[in-house]
Every structure is written in C-alpha cells, then in structure tokens.
Short mmCIF file of N, CA and C in Angstrom, two decimals:
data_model
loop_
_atom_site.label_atom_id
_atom_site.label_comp_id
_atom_site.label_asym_id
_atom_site.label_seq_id
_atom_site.Cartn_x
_atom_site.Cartn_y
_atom_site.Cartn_z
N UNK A 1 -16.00 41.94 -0.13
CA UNK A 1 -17.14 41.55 -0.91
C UNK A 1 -17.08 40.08 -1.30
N UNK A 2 -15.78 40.22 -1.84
CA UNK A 2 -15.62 38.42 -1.92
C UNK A 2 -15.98 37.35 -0.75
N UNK A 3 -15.81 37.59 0.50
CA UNK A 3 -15.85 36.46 1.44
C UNK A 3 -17.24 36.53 2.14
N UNK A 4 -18.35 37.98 1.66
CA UNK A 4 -19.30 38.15 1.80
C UNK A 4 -20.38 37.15 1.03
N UNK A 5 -19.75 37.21 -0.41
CA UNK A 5 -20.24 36.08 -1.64
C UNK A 5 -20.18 35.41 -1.00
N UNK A 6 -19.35 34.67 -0.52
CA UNK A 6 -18.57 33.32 -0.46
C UNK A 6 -19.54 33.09 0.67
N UNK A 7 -19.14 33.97 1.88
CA UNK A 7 -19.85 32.86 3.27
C UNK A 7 -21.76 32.56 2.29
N UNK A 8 -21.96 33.55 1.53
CA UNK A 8 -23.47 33.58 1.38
C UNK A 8 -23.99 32.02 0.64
N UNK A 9 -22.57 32.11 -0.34
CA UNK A 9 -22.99 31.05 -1.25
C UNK A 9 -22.92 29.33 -0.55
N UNK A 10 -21.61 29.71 0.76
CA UNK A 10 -21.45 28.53 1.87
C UNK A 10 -23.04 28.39 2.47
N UNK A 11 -23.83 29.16 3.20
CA UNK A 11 -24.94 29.04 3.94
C UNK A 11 -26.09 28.69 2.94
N UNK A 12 -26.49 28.97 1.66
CA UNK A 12 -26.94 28.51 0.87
C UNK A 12 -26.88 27.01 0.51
N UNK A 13 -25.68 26.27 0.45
CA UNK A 13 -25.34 24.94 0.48
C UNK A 13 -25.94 24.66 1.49
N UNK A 14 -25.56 24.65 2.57
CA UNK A 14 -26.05 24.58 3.81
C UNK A 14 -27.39 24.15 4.05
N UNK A 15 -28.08 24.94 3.30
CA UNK A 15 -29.86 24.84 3.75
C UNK A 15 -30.28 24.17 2.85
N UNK A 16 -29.51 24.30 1.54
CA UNK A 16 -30.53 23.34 0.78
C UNK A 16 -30.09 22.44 0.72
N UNK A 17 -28.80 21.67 1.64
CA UNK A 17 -28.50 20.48 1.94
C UNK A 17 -29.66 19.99 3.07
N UNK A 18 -29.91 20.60 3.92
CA UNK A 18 -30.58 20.55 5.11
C UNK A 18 -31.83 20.13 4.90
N UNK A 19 -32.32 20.54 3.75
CA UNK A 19 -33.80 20.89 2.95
C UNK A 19 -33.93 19.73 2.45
N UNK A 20 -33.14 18.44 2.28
CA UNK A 20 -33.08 17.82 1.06
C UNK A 20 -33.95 16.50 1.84
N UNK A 21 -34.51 16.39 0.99
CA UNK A 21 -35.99 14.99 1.90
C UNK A 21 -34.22 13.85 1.93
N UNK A 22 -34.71 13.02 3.05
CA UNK A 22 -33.90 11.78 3.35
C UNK A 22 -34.98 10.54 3.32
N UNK A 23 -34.37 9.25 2.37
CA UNK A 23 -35.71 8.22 2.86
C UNK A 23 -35.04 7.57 4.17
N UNK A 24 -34.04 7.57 4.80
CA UNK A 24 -33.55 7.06 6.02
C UNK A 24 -35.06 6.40 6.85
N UNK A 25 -36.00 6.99 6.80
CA UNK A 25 -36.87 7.13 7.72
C UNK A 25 -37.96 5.86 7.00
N UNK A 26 -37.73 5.78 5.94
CA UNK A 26 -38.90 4.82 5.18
C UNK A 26 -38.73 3.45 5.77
N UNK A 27 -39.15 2.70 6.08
CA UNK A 27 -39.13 1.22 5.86
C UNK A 27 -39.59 0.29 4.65
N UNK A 28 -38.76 -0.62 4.65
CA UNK A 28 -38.82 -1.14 3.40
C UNK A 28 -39.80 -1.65 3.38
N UNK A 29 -40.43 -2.50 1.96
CA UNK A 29 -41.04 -3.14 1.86
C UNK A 29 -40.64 -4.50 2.29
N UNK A 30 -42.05 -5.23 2.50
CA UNK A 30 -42.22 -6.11 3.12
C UNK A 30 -42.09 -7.75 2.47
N UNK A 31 -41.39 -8.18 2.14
CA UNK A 31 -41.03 -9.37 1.80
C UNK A 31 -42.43 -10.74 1.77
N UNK A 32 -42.72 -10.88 0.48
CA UNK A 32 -43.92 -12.10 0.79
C UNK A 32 -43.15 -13.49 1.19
N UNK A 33 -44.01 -13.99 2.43
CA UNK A 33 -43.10 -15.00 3.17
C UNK A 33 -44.77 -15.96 3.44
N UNK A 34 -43.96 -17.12 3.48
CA UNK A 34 -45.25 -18.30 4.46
C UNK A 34 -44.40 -19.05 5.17
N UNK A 35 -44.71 -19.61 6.09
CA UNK A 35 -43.64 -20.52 6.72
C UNK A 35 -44.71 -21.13 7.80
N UNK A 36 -44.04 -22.36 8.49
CA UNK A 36 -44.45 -23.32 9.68
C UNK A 36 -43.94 -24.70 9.85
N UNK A 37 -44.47 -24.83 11.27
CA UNK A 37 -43.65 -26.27 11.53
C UNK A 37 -44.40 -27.46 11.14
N UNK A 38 -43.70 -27.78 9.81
CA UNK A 38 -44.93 -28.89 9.23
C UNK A 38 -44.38 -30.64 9.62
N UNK A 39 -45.22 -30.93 10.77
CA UNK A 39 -44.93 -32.38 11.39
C UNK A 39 -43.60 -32.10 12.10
N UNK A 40 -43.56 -31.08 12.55
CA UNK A 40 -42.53 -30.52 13.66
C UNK A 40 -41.39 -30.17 12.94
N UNK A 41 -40.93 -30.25 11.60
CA UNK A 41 -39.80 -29.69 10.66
C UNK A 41 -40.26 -28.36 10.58
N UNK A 42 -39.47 -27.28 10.02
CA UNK A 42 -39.85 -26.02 9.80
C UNK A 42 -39.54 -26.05 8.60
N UNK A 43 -40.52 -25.35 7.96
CA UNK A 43 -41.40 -25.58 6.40
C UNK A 43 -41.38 -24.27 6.20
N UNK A 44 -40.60 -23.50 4.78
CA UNK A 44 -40.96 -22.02 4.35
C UNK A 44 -41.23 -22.27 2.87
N UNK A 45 -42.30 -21.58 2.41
CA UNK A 45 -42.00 -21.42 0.83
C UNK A 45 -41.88 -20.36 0.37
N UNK A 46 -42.55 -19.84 -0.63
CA UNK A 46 -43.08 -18.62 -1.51
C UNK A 46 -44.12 -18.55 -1.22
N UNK A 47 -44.04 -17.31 -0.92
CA UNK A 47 -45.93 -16.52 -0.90
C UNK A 47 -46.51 -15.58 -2.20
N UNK A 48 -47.70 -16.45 -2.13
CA UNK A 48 -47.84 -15.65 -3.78
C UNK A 48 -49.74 -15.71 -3.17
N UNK A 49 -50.06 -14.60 -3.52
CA UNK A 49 -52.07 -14.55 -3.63
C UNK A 49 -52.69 -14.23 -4.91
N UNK A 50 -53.42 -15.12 -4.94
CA UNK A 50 -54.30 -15.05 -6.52
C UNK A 50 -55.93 -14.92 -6.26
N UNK A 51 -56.42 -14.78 -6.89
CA UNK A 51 -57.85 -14.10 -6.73
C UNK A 51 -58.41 -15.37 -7.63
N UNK A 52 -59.65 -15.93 -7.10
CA UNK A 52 -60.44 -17.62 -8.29
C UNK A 52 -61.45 -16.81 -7.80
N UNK A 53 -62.14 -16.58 -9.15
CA UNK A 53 -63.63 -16.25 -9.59
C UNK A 53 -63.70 -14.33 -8.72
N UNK A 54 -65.18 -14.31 -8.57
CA UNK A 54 -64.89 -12.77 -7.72
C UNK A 54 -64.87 -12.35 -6.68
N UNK A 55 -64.94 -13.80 -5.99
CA UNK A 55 -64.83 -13.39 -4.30
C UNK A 55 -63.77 -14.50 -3.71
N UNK A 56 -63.06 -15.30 -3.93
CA UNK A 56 -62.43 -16.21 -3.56
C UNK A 56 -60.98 -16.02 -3.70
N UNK A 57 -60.16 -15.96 -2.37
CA UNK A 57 -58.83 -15.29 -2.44
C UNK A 57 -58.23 -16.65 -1.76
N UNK A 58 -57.04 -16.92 -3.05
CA UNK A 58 -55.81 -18.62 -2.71
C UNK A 58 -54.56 -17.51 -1.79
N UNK A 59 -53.97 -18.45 -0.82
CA UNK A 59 -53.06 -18.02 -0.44
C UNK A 59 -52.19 -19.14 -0.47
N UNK A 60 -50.89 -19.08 -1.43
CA UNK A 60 -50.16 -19.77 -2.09
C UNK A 60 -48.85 -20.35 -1.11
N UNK A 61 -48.39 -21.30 -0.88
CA UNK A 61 -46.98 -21.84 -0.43
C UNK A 61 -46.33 -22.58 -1.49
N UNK A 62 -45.55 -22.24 -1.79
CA UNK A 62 -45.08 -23.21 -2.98
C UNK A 62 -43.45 -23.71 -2.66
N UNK A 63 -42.83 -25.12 -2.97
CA UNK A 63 -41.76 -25.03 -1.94
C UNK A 63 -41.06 -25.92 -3.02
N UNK A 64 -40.24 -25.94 -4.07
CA UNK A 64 -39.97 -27.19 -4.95
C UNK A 64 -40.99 -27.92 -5.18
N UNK A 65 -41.06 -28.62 -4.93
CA UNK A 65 -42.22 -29.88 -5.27
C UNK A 65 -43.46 -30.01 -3.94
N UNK A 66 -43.68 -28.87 -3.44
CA UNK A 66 -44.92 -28.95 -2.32
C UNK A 66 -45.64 -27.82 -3.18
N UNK A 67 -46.80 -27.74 -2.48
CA UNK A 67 -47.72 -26.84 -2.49
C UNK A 67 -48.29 -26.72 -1.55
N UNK A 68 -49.04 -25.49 -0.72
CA UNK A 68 -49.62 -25.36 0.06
C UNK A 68 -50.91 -24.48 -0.27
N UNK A 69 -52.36 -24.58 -0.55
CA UNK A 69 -53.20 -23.71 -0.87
C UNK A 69 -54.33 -23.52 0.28
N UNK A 70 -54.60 -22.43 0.47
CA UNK A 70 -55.75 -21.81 1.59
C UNK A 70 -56.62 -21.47 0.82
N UNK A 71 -57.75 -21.69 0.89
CA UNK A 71 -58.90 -20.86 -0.33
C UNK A 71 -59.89 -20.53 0.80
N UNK A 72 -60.02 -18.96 0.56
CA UNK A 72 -61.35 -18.50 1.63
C UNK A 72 -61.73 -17.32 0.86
N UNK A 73 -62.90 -16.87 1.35
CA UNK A 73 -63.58 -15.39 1.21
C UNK A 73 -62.95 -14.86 1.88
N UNK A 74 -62.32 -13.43 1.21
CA UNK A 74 -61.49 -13.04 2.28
C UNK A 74 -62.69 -11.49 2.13
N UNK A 75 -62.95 -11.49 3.66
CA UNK A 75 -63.73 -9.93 4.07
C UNK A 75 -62.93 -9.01 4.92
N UNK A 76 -61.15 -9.14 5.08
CA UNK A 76 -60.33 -8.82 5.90
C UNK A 76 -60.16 -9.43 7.01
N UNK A 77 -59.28 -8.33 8.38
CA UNK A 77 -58.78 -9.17 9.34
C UNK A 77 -60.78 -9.65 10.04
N UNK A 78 -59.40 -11.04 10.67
CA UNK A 78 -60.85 -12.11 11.28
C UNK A 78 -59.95 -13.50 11.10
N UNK A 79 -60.80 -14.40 11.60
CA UNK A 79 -60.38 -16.31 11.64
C UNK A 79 -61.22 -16.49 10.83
N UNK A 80 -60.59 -17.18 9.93
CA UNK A 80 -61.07 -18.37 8.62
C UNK A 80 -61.18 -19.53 9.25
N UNK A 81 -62.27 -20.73 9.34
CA UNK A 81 -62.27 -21.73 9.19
C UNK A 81 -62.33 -22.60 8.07
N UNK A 82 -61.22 -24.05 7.96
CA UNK A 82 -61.06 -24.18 6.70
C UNK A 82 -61.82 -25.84 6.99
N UNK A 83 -62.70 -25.91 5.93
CA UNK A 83 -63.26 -27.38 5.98
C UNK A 83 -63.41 -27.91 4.25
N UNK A 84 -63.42 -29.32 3.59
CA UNK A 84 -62.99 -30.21 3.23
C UNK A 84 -61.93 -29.54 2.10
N UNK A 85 -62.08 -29.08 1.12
CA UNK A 85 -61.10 -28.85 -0.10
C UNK A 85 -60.45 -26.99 0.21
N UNK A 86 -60.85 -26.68 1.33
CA UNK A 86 -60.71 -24.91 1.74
C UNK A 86 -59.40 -25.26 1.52
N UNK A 87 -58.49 -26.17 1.90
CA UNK A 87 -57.13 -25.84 2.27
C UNK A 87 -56.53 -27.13 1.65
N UNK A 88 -55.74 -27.36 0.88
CA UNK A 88 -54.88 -28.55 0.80
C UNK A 88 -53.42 -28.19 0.31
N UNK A 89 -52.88 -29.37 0.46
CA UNK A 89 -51.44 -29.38 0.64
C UNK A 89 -51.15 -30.74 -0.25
N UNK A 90 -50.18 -30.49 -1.17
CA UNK A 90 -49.97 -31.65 -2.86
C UNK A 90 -48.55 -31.53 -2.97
N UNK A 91 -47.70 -33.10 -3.24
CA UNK A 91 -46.33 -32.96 -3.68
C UNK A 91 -46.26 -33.28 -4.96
N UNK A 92 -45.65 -32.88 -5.45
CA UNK A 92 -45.28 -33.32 -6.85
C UNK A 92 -43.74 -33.82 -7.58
N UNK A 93 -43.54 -34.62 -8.92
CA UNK A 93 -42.18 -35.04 -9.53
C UNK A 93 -41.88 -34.27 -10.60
N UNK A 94 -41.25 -33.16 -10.42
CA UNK A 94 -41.03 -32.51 -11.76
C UNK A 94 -42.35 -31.22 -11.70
N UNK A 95 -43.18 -31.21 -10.64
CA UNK A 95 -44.03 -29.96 -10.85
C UNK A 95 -44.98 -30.38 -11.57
N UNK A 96 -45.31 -31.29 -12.42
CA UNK A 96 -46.50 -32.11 -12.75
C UNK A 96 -47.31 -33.43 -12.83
N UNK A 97 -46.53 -34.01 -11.54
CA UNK A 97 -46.69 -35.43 -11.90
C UNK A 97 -47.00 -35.44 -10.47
N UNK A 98 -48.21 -35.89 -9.62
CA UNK A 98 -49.01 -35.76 -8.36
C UNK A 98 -48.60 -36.65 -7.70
N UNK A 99 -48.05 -36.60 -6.21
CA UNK A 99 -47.61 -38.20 -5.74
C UNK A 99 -48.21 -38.21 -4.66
N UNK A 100 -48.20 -37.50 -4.06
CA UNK A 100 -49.63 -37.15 -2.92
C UNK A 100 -50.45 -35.75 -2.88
N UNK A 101 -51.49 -36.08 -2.02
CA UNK A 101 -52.59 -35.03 -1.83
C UNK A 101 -52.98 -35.10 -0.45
N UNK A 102 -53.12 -33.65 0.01
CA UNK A 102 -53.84 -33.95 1.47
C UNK A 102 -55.13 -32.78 1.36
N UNK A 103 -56.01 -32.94 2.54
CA UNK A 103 -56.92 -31.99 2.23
C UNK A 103 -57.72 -31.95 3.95
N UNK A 104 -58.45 -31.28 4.53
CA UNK A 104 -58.67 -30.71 5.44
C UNK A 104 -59.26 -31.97 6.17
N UNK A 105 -58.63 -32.12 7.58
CA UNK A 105 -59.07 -33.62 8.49
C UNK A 105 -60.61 -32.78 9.22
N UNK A 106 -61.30 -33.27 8.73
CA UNK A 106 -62.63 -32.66 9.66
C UNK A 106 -62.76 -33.04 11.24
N UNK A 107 -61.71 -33.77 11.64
CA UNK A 107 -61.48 -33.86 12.90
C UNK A 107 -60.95 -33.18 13.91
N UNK A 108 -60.25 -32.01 13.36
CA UNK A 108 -59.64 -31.08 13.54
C UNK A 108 -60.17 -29.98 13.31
N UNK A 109 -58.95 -28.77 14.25
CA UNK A 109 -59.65 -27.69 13.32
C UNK A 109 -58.48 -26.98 12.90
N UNK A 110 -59.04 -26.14 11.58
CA UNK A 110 -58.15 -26.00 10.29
C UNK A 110 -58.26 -24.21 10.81
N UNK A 111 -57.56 -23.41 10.90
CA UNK A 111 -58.01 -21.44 10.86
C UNK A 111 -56.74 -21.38 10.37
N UNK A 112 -57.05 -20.42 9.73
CA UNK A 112 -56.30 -19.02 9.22
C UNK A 112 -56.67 -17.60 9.89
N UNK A 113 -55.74 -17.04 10.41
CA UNK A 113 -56.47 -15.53 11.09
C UNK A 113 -55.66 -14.76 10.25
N UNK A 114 -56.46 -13.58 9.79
CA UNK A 114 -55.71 -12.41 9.26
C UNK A 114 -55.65 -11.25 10.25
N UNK A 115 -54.39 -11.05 10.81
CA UNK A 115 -54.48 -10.17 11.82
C UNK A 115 -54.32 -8.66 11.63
N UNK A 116 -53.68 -8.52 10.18
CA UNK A 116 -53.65 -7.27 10.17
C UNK A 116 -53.68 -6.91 8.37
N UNK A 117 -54.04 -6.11 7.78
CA UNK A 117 -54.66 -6.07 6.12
C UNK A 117 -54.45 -4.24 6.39
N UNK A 118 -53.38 -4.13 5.33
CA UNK A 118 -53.24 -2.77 5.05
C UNK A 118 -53.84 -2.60 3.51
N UNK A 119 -54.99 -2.05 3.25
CA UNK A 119 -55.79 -1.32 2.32
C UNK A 119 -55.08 -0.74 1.11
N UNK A 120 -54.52 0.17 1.70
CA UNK A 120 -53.53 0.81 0.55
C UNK A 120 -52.36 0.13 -0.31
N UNK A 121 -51.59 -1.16 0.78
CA UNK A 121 -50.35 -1.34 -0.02
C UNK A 121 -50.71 -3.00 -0.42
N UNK A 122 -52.34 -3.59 0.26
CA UNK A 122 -52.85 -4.64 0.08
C UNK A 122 -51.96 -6.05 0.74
N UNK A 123 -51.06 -5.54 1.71
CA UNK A 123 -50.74 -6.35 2.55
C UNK A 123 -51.15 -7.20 3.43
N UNK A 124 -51.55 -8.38 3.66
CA UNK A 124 -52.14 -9.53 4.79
C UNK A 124 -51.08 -10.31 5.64
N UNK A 125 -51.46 -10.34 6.50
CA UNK A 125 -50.49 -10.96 7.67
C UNK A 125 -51.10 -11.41 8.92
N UNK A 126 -50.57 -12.65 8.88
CA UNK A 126 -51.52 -13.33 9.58
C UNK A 126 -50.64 -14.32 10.31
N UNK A 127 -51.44 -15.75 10.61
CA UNK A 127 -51.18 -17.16 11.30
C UNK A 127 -52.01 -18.16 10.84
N UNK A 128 -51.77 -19.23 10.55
CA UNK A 128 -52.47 -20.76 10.46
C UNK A 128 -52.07 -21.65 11.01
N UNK A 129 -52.85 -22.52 10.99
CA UNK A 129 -52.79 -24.14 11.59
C UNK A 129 -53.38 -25.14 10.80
N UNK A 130 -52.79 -26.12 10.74
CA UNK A 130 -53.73 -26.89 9.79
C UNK A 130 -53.74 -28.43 9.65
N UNK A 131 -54.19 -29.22 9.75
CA UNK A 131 -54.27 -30.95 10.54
C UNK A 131 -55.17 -31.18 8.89
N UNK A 132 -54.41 -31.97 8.28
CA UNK A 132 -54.73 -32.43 6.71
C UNK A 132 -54.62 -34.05 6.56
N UNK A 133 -55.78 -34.41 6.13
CA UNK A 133 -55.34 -35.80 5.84
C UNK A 133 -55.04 -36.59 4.81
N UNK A 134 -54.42 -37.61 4.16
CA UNK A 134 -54.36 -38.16 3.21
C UNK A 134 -55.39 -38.52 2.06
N UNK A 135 -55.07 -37.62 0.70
CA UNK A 135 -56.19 -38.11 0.22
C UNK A 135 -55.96 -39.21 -0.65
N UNK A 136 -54.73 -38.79 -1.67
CA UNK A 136 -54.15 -39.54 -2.44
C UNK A 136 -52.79 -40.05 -2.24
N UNK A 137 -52.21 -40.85 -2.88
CA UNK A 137 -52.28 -41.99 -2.95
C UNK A 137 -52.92 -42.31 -1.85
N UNK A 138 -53.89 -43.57 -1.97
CA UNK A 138 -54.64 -44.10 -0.73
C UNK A 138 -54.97 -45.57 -0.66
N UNK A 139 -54.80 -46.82 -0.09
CA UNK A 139 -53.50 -46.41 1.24
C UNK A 139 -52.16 -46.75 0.51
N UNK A 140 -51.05 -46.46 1.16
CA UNK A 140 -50.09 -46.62 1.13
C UNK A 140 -48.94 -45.95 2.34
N UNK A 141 -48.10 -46.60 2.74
CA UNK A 141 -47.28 -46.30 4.20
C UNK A 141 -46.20 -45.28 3.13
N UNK A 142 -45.50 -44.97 1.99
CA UNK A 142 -44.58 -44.30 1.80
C UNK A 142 -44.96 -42.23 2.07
N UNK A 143 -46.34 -42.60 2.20
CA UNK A 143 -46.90 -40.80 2.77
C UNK A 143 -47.39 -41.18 3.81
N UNK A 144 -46.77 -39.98 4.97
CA UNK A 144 -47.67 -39.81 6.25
C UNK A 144 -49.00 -39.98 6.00
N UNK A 145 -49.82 -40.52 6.81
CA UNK A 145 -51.32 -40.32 6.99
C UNK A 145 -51.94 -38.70 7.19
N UNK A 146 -51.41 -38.34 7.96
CA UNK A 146 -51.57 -36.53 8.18
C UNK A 146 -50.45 -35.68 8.58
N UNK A 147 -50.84 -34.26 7.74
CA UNK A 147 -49.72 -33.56 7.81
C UNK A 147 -50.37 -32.35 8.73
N UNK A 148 -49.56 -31.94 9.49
CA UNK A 148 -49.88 -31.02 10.58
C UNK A 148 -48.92 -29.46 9.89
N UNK A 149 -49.55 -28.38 9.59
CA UNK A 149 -48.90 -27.49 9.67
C UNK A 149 -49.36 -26.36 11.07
N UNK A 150 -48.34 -26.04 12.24
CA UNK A 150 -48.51 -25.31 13.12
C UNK A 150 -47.72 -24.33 13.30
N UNK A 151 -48.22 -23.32 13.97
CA UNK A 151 -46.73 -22.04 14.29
C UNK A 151 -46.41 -21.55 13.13
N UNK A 152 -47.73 -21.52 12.05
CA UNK A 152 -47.75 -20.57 10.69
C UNK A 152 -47.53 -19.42 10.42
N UNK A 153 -47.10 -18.83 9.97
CA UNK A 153 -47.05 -17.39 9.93
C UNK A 153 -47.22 -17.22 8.21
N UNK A 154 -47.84 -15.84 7.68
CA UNK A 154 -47.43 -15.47 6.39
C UNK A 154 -47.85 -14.41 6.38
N UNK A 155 -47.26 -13.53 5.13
CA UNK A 155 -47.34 -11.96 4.55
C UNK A 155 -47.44 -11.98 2.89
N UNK A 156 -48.52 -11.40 2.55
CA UNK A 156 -48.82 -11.68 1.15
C UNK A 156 -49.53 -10.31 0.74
N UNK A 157 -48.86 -9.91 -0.41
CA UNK A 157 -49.46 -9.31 -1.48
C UNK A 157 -50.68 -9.82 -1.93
N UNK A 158 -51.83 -9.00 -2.01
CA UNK A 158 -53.30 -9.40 -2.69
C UNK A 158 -53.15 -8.45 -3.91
N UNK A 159 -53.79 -9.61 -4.92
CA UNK A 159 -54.17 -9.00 -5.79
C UNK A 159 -55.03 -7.83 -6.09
N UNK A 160 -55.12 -7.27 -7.20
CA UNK A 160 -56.37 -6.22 -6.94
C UNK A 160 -57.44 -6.96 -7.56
#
C-alpha cells in the first residue's frame, strides 16, 4: 500500500510539473533604440515618443548633447515625408545652451517609413534618412554645413 501511495504521489508530481506554463517561449520585450550613419559615423541615441497637440507624434534621438526630432502625423505603417521644421537635429552645452541647429535641406529628400506598428503593445519600427541643413549658428566653418543621417533604423514606444 505504501509504494502504491508513493508511486501515486511520484506521478502526481510528475504532471503537475508537466502542467506548469513555461515563459521559455515568450520573447522579450523590445528595447527602444534609434540609430544611423550620421556623415558616415554611426550615431545611436535614446528613443523616446511623445505625442504635441492631438495628432502630432515626435520621434525622439537624444545622445548627450544632440538631439534628433521627427515630427509627423502618424496614421501608421507608410513613408513620411519630412519638409522645413518636420525634422531637425540641435547640439547643445550642458543640455541648455544651443550651439547649433539643423533643419530639413529642401533639396533633398527627408522620409521616415514605418514599416511595421503593433496596435496592442504600440510598437513602431521603421527606417529614415535625412539631409539637414545649417540653420544656426549661421555662417560659421566650426559646424558642418549639412548633416546627413542614413542607414536609420528605430523602435519606439508610442504614447497613448
């Protein structure tokens, strides 16, 4: 009777070991990232998305003393075209003190594509390009004339 218990109470372990959910199978979450080759250096910051007014979605690079901002209507995946203030790119001394500004070369062309927008977990992921020209200081040779960001990539949390 005893080893009758016993195997019963062994096979019991058994199944409700067996039974027991595993997250093995989950994938993690997804890390907010921006990155590109800005003037052929490779450029990453922080990805952060903020929502201006009720239809206007920033997609943030922030890197020490850079900034990188995208401002579009976002209606999901699709190509953004970005023209004069849609997109600029600002360094700063200390995070408040402005030493240059760039902002969209209309000679060029500026996109953002969102290639893929998950609904539920409000994920965007995409590519940009972006040919910016000097706004401020102006002129002066210690800032490039234009900054090229290419071979963009980013993944961002949207706000609700």
């Amino acid at each position: 009777m005893k080893k009758l218990t016993l195997l019963a109470l062994i096979f019991l372990c058994l199944v409700t070991a067996a039974c027991t959910k595993h997250n093995c199978c989950v994938p993690p979450p997804i890390t907010p990232y921006i990155g590109a080759d800005k003037n052929t250096v490779k450029w990453t910051g922080e990805a952060t998305a903020e929502k201006q007014g009720t239809d206007t979605l920033l997609i943030i690079g922030s890197k020490t003393e850079e900034r990188l901002i995208m401002r579009l209507k976002f209606t999901g995946e699709g190509i953004y075209t970005f023209q004069n203030t849609q997109a600029f790119y600002f360094t700063t001394i200390g995070g408040d003190v402005f030493t240059s500004e760039y902002i969209v070369d209309e000679t060029a062309a500026s996109t953002l594509t969102v290639t893929d927008y998950n609904e539920t977990s409000r994920l965007a992921s995409g590519t940009y390009s972006l040919t910016l020209k000097r706004n401020y200081p102006n002129p002066t040779s210690a800032y490039p004339q234009k900054v090229q960001f290419v071979n963009g990539m980013f993944h961002v949390y949207l706000p609700k």
